[in-house]
CSV table of C-alpha atoms in Angstrom, one decimal:
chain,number,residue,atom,x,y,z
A,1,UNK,CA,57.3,127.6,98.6
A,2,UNK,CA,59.4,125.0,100.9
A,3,UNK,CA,56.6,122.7,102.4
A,4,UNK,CA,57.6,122.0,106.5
A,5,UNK,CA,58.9,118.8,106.0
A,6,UNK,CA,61.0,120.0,103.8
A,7,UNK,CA,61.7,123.1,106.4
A,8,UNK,CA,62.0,120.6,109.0
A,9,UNK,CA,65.2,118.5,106.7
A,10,UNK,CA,66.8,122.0,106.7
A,11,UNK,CA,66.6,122.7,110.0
A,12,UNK,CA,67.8,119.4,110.9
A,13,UNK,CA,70.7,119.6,108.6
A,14,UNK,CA,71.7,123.1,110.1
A,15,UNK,CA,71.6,121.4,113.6
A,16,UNK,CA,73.3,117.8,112.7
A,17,UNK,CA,77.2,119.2,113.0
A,18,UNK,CA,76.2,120.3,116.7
A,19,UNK,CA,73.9,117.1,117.7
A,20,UNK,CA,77.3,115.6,116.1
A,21,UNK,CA,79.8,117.3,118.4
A,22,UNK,CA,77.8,117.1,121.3
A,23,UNK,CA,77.9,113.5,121.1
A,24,UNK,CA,81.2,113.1,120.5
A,25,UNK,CA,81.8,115.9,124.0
A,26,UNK,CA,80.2,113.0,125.7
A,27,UNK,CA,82.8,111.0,125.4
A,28,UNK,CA,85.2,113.2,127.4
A,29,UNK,CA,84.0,112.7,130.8
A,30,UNK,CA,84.8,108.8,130.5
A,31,UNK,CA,88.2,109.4,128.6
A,32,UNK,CA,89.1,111.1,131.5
A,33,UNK,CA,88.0,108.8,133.9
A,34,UNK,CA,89.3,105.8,132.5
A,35,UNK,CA,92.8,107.6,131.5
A,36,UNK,CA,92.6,108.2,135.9
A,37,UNK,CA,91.8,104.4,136.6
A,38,UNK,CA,94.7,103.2,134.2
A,39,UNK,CA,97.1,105.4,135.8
A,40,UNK,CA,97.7,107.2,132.4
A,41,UNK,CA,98.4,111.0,134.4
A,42,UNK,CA,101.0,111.9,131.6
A,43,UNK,CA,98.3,111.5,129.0
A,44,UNK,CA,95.8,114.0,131.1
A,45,UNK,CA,98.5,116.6,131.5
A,46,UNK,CA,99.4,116.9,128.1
A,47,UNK,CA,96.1,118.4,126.7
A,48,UNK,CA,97.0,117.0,122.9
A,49,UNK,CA,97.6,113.2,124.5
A,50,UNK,CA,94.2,114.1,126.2
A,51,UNK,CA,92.4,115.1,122.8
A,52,UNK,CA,94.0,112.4,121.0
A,53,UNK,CA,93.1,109.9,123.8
A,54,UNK,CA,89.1,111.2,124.0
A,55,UNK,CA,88.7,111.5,119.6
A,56,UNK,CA,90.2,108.0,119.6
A,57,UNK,CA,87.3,107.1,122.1
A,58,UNK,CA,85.0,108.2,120.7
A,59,UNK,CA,86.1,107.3,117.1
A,60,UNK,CA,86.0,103.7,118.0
A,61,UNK,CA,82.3,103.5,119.3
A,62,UNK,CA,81.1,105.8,116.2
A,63,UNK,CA,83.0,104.5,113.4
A,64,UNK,CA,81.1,100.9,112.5
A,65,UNK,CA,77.9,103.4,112.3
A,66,UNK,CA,80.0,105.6,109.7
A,67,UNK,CA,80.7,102.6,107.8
A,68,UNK,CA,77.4,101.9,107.7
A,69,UNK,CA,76.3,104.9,106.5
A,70,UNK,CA,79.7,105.5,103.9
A,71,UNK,CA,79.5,102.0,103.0
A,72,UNK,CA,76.8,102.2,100.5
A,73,UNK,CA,79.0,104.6,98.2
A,74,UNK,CA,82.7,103.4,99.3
A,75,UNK,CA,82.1,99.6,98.1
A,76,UNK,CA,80.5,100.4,94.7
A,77,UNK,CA,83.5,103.4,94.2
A,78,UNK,CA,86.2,100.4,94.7
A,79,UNK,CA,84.1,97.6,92.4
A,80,UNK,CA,84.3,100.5,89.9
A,81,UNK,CA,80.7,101.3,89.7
A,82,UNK,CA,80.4,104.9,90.3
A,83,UNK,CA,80.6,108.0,87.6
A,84,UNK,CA,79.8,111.6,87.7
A,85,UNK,CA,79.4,111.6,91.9
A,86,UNK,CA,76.7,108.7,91.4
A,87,UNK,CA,76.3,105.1,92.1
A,88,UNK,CA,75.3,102.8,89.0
A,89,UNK,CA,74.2,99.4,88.5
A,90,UNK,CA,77.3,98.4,86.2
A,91,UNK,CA,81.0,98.8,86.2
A,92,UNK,CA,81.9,102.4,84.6
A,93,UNK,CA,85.6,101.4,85.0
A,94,UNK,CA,88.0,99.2,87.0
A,95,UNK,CA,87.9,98.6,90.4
A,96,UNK,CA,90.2,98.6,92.5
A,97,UNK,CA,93.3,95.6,92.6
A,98,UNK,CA,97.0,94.9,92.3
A,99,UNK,CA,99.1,97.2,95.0
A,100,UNK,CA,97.2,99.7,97.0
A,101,UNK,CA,98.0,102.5,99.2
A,102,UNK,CA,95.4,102.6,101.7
A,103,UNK,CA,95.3,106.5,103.6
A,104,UNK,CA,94.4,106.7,107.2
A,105,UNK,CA,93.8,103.1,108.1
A,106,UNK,CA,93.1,104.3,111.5
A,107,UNK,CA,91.8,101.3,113.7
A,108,UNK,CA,90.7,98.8,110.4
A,109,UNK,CA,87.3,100.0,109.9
A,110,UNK,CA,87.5,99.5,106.0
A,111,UNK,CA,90.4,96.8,106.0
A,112,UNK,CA,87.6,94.2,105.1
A,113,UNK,CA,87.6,96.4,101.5
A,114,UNK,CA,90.4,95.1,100.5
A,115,UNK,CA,89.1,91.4,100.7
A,116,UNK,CA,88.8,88.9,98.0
A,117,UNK,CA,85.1,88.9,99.3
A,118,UNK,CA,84.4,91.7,97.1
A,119,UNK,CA,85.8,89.8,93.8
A,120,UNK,CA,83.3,89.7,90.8
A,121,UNK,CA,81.3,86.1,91.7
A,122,UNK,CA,82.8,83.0,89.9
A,123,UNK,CA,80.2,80.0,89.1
A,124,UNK,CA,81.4,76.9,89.6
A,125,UNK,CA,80.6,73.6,88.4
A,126,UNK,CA,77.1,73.0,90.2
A,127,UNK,CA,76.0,76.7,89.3
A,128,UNK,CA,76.3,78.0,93.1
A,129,UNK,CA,78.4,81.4,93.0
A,130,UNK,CA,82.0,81.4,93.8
A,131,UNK,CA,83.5,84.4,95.7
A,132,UNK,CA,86.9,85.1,96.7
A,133,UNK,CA,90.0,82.6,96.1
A,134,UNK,CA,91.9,79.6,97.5
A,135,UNK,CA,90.8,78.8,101.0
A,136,UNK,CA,88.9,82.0,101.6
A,137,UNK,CA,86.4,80.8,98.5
A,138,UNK,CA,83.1,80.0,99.5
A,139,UNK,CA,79.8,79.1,97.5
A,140,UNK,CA,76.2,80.3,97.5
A,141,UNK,CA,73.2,79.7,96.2
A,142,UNK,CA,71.0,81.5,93.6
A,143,UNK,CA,69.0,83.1,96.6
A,144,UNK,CA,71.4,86.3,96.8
A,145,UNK,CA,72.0,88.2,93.9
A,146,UNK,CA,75.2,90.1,93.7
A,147,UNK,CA,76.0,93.6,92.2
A,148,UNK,CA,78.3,93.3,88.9
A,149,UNK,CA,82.3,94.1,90.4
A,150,UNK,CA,85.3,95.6,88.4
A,151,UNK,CA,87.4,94.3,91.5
A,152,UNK,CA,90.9,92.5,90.6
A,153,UNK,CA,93.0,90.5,93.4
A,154,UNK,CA,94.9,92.6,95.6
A,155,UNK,CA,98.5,91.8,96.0
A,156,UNK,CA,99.3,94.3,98.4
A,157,UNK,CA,98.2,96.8,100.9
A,158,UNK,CA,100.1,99.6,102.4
A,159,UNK,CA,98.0,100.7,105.3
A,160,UNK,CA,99.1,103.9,105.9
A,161,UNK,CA,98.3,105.0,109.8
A,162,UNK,CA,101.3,106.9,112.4
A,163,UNK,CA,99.4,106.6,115.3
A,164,UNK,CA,100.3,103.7,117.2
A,165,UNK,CA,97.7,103.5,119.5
A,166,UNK,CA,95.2,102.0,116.6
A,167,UNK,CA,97.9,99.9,114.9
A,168,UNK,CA,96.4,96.7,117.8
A,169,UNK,CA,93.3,97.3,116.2
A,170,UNK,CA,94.2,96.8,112.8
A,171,UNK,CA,95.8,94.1,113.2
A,172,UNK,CA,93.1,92.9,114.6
A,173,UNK,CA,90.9,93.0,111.7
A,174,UNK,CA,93.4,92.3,108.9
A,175,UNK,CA,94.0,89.0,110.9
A,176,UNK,CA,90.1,88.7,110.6
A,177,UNK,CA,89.7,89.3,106.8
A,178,UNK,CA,92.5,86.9,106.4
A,179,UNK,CA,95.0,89.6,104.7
A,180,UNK,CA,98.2,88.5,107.2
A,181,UNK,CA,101.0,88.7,104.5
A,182,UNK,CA,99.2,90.6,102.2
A,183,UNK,CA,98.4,94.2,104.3
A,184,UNK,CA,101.1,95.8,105.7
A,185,UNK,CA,100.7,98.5,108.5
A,186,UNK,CA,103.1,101.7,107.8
A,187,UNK,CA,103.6,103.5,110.9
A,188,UNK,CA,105.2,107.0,109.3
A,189,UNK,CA,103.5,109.8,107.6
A,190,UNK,CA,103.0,110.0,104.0
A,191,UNK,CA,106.4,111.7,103.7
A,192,UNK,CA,108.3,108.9,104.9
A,193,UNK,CA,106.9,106.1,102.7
A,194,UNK,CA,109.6,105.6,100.4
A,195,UNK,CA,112.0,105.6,103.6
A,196,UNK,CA,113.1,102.6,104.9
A,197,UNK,CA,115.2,103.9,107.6
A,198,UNK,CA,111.8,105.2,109.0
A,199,UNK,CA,109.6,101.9,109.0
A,200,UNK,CA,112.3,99.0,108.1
A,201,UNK,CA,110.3,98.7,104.8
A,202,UNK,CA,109.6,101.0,101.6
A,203,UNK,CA,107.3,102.0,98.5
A,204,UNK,CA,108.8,102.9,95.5
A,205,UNK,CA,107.7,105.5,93.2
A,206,UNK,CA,105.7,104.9,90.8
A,207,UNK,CA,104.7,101.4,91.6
A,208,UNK,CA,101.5,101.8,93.0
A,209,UNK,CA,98.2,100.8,91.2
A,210,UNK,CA,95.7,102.2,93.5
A,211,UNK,CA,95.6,104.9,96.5
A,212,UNK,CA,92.0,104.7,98.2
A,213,UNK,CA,91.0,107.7,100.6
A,214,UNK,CA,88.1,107.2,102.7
A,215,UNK,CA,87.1,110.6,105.2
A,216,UNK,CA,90.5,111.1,105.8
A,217,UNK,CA,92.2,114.4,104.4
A,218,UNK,CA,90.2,116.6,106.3
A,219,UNK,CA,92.4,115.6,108.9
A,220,UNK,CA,96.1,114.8,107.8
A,221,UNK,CA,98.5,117.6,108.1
A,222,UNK,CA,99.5,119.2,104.8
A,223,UNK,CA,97.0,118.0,102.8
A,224,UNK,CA,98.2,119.7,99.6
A,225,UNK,CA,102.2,118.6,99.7
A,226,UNK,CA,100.9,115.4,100.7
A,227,UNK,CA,98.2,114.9,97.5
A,228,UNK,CA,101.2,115.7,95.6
A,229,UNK,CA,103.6,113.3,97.1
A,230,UNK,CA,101.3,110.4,97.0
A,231,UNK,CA,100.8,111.2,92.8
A,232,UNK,CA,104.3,110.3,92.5
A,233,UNK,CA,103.7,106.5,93.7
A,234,UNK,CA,100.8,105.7,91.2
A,235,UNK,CA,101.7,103.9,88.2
A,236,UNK,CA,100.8,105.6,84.5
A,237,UNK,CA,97.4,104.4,84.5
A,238,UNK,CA,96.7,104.3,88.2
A,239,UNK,CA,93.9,105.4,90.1
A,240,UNK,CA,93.2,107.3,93.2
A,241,UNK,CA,89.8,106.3,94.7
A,242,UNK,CA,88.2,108.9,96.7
A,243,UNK,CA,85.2,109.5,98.9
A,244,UNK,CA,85.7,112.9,100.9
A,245,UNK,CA,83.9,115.7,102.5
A,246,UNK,CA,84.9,119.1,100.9
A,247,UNK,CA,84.7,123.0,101.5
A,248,UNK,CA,80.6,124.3,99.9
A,249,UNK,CA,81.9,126.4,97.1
A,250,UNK,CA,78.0,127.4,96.1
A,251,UNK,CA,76.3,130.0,98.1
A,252,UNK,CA,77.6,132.6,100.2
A,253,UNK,CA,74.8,131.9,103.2
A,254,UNK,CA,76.1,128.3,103.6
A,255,UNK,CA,80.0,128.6,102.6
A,256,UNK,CA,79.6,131.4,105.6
A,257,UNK,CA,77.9,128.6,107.7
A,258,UNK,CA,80.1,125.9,107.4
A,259,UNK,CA,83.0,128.3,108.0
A,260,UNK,CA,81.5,129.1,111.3
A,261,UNK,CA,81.0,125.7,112.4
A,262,UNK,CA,84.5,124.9,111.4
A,263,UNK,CA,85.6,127.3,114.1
A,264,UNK,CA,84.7,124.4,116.6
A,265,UNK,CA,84.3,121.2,114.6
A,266,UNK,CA,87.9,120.8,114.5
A,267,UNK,CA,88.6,120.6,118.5
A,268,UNK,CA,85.5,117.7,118.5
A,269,UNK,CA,86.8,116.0,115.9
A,270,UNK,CA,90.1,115.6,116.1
A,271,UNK,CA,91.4,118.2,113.8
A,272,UNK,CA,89.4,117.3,111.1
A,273,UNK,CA,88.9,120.1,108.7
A,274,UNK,CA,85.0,121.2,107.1
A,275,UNK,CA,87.0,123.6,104.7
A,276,UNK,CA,89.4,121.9,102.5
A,277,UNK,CA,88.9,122.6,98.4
A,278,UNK,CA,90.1,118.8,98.5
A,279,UNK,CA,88.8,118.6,95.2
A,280,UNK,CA,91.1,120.8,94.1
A,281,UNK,CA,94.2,120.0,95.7
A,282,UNK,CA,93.9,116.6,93.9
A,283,UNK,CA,92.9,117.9,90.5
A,284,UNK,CA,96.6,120.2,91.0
A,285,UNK,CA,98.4,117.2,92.5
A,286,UNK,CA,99.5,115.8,89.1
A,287,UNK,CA,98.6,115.7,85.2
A,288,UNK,CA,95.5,113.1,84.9
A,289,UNK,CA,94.5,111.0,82.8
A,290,UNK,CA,91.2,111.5,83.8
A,291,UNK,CA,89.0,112.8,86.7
A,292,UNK,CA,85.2,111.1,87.0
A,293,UNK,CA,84.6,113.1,90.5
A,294,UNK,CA,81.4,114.7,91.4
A,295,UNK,CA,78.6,115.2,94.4
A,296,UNK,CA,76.2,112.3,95.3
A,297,UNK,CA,73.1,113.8,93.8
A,298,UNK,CA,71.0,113.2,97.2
A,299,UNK,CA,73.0,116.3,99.2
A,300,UNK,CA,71.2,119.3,98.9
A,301,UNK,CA,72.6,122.8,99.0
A,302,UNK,CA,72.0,122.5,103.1
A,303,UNK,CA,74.5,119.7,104.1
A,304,UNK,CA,77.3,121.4,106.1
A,305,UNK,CA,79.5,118.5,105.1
A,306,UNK,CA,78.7,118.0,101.1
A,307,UNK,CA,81.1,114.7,99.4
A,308,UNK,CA,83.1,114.2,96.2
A,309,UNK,CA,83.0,110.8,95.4
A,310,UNK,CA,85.1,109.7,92.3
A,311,UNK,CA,88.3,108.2,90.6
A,312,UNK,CA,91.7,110.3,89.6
A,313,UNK,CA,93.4,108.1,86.7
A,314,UNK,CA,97.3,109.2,86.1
C-alpha cells in the first residue's frame, strides 16, 4: 500500500503540467502590455505573432531554471558518460567533438556546451588542472575534483534556430563562451541546411560528426521527415545525442492522461508536443550502428512528461 508521501508525489506530478501552464498564462498579460507600450499593434493582431511573442516571454525568464534542472543529465550525455537512460561515473563512449549540428538553439541557453570548458582536465607542469585550450585555458587547484569527460575540441557549430527574434540572444552568449568563428547561427529550417541560397552558407551531407537535441522536437514541425533528413548529414560513425520528452507508451490510465493534457499543453507552450513516439522516429530515421537510449531510472510511471536520454551512432 502507497504510503501518503508517496500519494502526495503522485498527486503532485498529476498537477505539475497545470501549475506549469498556469505559470507560463501569467506571462500573457505583460506580453501584451509591453507589445502596447512598444507600439508593436501588428504583432497583437496577428494571434500567432501574439503566441510567439508571449512563449518567447516567458521562455526567456524560465529557461536558465530548465537548464538547471536538464543540466545534470545533458553535460554528462555530451562528455559521454551516460548508458542505458542513466548517468555514470566514467565515459561509456565518446563525447561529443569535431562538427556539430546543434537543433533548436533558440536564445543560447546550452551554447556554453559546446565550450572547451567542458574538455577532459589537462595537468600542467605545477600539477594545477588545465581546462580548455589557448587563451581560454585556465588552471585550478586540487580543491575541485572534476568528473572523467570523453569531450574532443569542437571545430564547428551549426546552431540551427529560424526564428529571428532569439538569434540577438545567441549571439549574445556565443560571444560570451568565446565561440565567435567557431558557432555559426543558421537561420532556415532543417530542410534548408544544405541550401546556400537560403542562408549564404551550407552543410554538406554526410559531414557532420555530431547532432545534439536538447527538449526540442516536441516542438519542430515534421518531426519525422526531419529525423530523417538530419541522418543524412552524420558521418559513418557519428552520433546523435539526445535528451527528449516522449509520448508514455506503458499504461493505458496515464497514456490517456497525458493525451488529455496535450489537448492544452500545446497552446501554453508554444506548440510543443507531450505525444511524440520520438524514440521511434529516430530508431526509423536511418540504419544505426548502435542505439544506447533509455528512461532516467528516477521517473516513475506518474510523470506526464517521461525522457529518453541516449546516443544514436550511424
Amino acid at each position: 500500500m502507497a504510503t501518503f508521501a508517496q500519494l502526495q508525489e503522485i498527486l503532485l506530478s498529476f498537477l505539475n503540467p497545470w501549475q506549469f501552464m498556469f505559470m507560463a498564462a501569467s506571462w500573457f498579460p505583460g506580453t501584451v502590455v509591453r507589445l502596447v507600450r512598444d507600439g508593436k499593434f501588428g504583432v497583437l493582431l496577428s494571434p500567432s505573432k501574439l503566441k510567439d511573442a508571449w512563449f518567447s516571454n516567458f521562455w526567456d525568464w524560465f529557461a536558465p531554471n530548465l537548464r538547471l534542472n536538464a543540466g545534470v543529465r545533458v553535460i554528462p550525455l555530451l562528455e559521454g558518460r551516460a548508458t542505458g537512460g542513466r548517468v555514470v561515473e566514467e565515459p561509456v563512449g565518446p563525447g561529443i567533438g569535431g562538427t556539430v549540428i546543434e537543433i533548436g538553439a533558440g536564445s543560447g541557453n546550452w551554447v556554453d556546451i559546446f565550450s572547451d570548458k567542458y574538455l577532459q582536465p589537462r595537468v600542467g607542469s605545477s600539477g594545477a588542472e588545465v581546462t580548455g585550450t589557448g587563451t581560454a585555458a585556465t588552471q585550478r587547484g586540487g580543491g575541485e575534483k572534476r568528473k572523467k569527460s570523453a569531450r574532443e575540441p569542437i571545430t564547428r557549430v551549426y546552431g540551427v534556430e529560424p526564428n529571428c527574434d532569439q538569434h540577438a540572444s545567441l549571439r549574445r552568449k556565443v560571444k560570451e563562451n568565446g565561440l565567435e568563428g567557431v558557432y555559426e547561427i543558421v537561420p532556415v529550417g532543417i530542410k534548408d541546411l544544405g541550401d546556400s541560397a537560403k542562408w549564404g552558407s551550407r552543410v554538406e551531407k554526410g559531414s557532420v560528426d555530431c547532432i545534439v537535441s536538447v527538449l526540442c522536437l516536441c516542438s519542430i514541425p515534421e518531426p519525422r521527415d526531419n529525423a530523417r533528413e538530419l541522418y543524412g548529414y552524420l558521418k559513418k560513425g557519428g552520433r546523435w545525442y539526445v535528451y527528449e520528452h516522449v509520448r508514455r507508451d506503458e499504461g493505458w490510465g496515464m497514456r490517456t492522461y497525458q493525451a488529455f493534457v496535450n489537448l492544452f499543453w500545446p497552446h501554453f507552450l508554444g506548440g510543443c508536443q507531450l505525444c511524440r513516439p520520438t524514440e521511434q522516429w529516430l530508431r526509423e530515421a536511418g540504419p544505426w550502428e548502435k542505439i544506447d537510449v533509455g528512461h532516467p531510472e528516477d521517473e516513475q510511471w506518474h510523470h506526464t512528461l517521461p525522457h529518453i536520454l541516449g546516443v544514436f551512432t550511424k
